[in-house]
PDB file of C-alpha atoms in Angstrom:
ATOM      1  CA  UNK X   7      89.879  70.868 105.889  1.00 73.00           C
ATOM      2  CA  UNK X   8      92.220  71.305 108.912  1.00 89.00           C
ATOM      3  CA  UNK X   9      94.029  73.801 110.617  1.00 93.00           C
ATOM      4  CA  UNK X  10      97.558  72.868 111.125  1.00 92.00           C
ATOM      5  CA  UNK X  11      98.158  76.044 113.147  1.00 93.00           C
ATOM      6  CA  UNK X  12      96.126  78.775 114.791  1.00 93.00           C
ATOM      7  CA  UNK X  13      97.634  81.806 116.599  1.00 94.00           C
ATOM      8  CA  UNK X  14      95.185  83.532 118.889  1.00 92.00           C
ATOM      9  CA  UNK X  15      95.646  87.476 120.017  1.00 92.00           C
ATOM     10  CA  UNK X  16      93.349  89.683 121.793  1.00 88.00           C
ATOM     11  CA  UNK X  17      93.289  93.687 121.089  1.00 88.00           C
ATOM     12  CA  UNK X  18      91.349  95.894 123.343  1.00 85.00           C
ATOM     13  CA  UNK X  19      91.191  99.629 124.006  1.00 86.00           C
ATOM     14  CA  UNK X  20      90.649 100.429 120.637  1.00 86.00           C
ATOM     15  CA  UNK X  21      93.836  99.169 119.266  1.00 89.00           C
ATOM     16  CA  UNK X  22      96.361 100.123 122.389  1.00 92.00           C
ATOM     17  CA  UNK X  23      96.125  97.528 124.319  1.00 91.00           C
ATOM     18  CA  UNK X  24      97.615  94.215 122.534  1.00 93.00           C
ATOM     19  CA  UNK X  25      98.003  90.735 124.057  1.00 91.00           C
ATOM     20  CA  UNK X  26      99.998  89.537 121.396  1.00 94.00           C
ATOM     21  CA  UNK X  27     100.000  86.202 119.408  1.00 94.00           C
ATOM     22  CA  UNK X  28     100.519  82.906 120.486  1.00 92.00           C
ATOM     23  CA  UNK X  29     100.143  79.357 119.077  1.00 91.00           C
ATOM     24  CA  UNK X  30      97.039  77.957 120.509  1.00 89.00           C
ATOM     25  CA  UNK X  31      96.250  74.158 120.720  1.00 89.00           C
ATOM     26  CA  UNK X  32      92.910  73.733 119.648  1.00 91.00           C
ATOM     27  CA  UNK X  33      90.151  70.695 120.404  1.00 88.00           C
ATOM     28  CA  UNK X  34      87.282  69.321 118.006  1.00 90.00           C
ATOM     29  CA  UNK X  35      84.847  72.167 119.054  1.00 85.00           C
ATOM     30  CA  UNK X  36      87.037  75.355 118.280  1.00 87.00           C
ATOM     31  CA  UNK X  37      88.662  74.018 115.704  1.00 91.00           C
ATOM     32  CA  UNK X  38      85.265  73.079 113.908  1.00 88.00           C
ATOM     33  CA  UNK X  39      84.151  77.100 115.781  1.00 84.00           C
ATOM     34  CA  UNK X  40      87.064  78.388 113.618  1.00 88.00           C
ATOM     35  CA  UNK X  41      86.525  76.368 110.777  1.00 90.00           C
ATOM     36  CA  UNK X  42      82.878  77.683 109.522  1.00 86.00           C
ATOM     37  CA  UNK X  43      84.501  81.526 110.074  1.00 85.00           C
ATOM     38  CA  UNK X  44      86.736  80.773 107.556  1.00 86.00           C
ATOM     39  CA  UNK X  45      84.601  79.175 105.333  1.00 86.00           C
ATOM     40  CA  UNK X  46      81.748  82.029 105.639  1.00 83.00           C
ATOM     41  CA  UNK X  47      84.424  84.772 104.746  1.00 82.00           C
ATOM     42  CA  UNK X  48      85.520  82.463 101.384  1.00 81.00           C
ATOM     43  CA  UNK X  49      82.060  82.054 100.492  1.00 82.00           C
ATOM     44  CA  UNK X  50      81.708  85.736  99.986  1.00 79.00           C
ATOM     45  CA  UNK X  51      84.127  85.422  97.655  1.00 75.00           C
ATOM     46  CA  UNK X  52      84.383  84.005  94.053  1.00 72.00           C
ATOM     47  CA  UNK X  53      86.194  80.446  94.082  1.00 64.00           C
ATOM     48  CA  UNK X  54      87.726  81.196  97.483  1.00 56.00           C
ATOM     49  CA  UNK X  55      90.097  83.441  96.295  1.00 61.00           C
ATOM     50  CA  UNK X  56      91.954  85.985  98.742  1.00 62.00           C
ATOM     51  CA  UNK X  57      90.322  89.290  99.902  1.00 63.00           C
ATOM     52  CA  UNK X  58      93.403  90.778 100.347  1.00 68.00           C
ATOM     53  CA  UNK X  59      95.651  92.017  97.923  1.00 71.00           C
ATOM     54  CA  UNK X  60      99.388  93.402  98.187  1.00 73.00           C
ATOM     55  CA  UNK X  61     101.011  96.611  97.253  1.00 78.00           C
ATOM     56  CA  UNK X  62     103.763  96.417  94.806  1.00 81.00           C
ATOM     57  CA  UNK X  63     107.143  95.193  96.870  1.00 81.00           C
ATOM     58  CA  UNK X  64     105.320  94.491 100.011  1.00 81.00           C
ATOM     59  CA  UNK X  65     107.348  91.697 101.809  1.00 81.00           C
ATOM     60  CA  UNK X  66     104.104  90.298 103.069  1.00 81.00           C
ATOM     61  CA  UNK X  67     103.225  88.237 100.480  1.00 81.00           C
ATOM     62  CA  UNK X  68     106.756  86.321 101.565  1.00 82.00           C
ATOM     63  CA  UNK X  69     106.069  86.494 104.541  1.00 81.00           C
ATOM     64  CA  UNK X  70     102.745  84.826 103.935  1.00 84.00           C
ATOM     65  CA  UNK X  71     104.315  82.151 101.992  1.00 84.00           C
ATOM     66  CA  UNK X  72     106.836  81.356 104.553  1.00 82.00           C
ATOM     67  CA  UNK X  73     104.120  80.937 107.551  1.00 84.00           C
ATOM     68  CA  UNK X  74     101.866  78.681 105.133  1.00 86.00           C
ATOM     69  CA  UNK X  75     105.022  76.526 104.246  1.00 83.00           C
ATOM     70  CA  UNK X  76     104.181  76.381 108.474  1.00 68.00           C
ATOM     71  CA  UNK X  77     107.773  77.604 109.822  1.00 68.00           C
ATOM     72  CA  UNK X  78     106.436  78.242 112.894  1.00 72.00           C
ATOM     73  CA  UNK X  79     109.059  81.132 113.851  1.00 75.00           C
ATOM     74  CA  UNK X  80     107.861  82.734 110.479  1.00 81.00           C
ATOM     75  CA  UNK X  81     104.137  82.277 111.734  1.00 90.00           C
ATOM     76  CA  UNK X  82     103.964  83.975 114.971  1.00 92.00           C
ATOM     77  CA  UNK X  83     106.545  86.561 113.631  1.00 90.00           C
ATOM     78  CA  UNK X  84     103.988  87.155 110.527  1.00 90.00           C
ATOM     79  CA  UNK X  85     100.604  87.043 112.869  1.00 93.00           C
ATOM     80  CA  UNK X  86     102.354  89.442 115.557  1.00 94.00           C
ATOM     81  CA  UNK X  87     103.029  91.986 112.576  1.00 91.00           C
ATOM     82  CA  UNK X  88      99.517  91.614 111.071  1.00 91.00           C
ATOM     83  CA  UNK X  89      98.113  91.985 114.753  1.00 94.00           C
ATOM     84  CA  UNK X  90     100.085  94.849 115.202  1.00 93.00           C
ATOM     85  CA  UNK X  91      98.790  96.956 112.262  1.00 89.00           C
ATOM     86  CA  UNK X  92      95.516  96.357 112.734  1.00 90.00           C
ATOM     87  CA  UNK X  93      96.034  97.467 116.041  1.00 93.00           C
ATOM     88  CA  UNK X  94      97.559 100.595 114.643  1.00 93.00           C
ATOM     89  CA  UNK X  95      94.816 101.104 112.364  1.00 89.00           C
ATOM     90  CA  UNK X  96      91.849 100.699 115.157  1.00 89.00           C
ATOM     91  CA  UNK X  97      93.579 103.534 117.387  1.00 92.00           C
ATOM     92  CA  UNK X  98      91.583 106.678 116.650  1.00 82.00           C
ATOM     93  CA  UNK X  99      88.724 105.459 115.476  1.00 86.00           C
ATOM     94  CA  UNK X 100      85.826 103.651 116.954  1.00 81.00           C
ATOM     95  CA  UNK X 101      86.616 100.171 116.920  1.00 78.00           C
ATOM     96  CA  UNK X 102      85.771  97.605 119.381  1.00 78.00           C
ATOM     97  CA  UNK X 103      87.591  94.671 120.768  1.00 80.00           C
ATOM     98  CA  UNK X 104      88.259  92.142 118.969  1.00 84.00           C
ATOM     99  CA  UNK X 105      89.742  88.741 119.016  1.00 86.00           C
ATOM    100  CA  UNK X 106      92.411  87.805 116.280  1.00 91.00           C
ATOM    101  CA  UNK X 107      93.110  84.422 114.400  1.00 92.00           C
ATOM    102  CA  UNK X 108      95.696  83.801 112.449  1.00 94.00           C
ATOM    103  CA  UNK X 109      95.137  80.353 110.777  1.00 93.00           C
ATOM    104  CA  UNK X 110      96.908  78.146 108.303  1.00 92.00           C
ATOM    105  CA  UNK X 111      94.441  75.145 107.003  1.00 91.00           C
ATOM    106  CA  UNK X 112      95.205  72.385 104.717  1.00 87.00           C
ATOM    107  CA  UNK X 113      92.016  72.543 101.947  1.00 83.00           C
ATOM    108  CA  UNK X 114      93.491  69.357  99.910  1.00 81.00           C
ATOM    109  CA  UNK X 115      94.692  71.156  97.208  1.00 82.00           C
ATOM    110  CA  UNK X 116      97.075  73.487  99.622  1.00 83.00           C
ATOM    111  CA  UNK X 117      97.997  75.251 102.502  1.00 86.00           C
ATOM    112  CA  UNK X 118      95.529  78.792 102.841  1.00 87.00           C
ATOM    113  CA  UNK X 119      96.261  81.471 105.148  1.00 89.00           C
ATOM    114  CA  UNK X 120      93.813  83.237 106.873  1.00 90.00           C
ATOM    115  CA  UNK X 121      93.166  86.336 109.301  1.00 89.00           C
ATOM    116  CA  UNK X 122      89.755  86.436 111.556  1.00 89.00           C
ATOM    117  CA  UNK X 123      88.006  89.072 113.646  1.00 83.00           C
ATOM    118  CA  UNK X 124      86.231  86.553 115.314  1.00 72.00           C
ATOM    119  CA  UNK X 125      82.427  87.199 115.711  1.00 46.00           C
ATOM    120  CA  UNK X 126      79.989  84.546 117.748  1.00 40.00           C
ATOM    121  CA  UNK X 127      76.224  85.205 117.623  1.00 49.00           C
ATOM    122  CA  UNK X 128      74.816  82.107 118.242  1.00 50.00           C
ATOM    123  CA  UNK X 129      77.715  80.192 120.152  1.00 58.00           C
ATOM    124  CA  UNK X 130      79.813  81.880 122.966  1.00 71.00           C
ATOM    125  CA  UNK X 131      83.815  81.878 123.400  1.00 73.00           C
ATOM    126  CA  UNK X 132      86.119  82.285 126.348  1.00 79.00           C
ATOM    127  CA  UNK X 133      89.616  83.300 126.070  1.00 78.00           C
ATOM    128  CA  UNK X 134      91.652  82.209 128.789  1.00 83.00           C
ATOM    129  CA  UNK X 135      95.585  83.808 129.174  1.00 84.00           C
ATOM    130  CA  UNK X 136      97.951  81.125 130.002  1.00 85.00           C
ATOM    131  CA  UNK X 137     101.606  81.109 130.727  1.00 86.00           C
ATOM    132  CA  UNK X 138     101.808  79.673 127.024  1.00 82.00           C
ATOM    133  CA  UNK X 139      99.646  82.455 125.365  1.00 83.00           C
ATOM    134  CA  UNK X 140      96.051  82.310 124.566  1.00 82.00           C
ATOM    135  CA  UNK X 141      93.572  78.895 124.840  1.00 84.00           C
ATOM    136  CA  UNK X 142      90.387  79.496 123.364  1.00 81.00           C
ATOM    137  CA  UNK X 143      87.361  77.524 124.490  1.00 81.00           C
ATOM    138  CA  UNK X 144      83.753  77.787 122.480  1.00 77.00           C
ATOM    139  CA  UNK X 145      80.539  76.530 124.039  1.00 73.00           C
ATOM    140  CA  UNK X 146      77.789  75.326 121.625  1.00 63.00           C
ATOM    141  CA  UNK X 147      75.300  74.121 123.875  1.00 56.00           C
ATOM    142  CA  UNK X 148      73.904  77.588 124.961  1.00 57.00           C
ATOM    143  CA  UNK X 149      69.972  78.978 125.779  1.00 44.00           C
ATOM    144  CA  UNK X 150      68.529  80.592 123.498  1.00 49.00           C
ATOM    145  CA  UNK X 151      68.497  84.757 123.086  1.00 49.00           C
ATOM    146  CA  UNK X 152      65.935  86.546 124.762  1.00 44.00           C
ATOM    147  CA  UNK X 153      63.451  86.231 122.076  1.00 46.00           C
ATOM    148  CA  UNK X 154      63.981  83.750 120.564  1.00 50.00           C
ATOM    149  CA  UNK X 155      62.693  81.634 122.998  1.00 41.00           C
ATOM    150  CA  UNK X 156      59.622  79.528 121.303  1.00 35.00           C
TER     151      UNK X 156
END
């Protein structure tokens, strides 16, 4: 599987403060970082299949299609909605910061869309804000948690 294109966005302050998407380039490390995300959240589910589902005449399963076909205007206009509703829905309640990632992966038989909260227990990540947007780095090669030292 690879990602053809990955849009990074950061949300903090319990939803109102956005740094909105951007297309980040990705190396080996995050893209392999990003990669098991994905496939953890599709093995929750049967065959792969979307978690999601759409309400009756919502344009975003267009709008989906579109940034899978990978227009890249269409992406970043899709992921900067999507980040901006969940950013609307995390004001008011308590929500913590999160990291977004909008990804479109080829999986052989297709193009699959996906949206992460990303979550490292185990490995760390570093965002770093660049004139471009967003470059994430991940670090695998980390001590062990107190405790779990043998």
């Amino acid at each position: 599987m690879a990602i053809l294109r990955c849009a990074l966005a950061v949300i903090t302050e319990r939803g109102h403060n956005v740094v909105p998407p951007s297309l980040s380039p990705l190396d080996p490390i995050e893209e392999d970082f990003l990669e098991r995300h994905v496939a953890e959240l599709r093995s929750q589910t049967e065959g792969g299949d979307a978690r999601g589902r759409f309400r009756d005449g919502s344009p975003l399963s267009d709008d989906i299609a579109a940034a899978i076909a990978l227009d890249g205007e269409h992406f970043l206009a899709v992921a900067d909605r999507l980040v901006s509703r969940l950013a609307l829905a995390m004001q008011g309640v308590n929500s913590a910061s999160c990291v977004v990632a909008i990804i479109v992966q080829n999986v052989g038989q297709g193009n699959w869309f996906t949206l992460l909260k990303l979550d490292a227990e185990i490995e760390a990540a570093q965002l770093e804000q660049t004139a471009d947007g967003i470059r994430l780095h991940v670090f695998d090669d980390l001590l062990p948690r107190p405790g779990d030292i043998q």
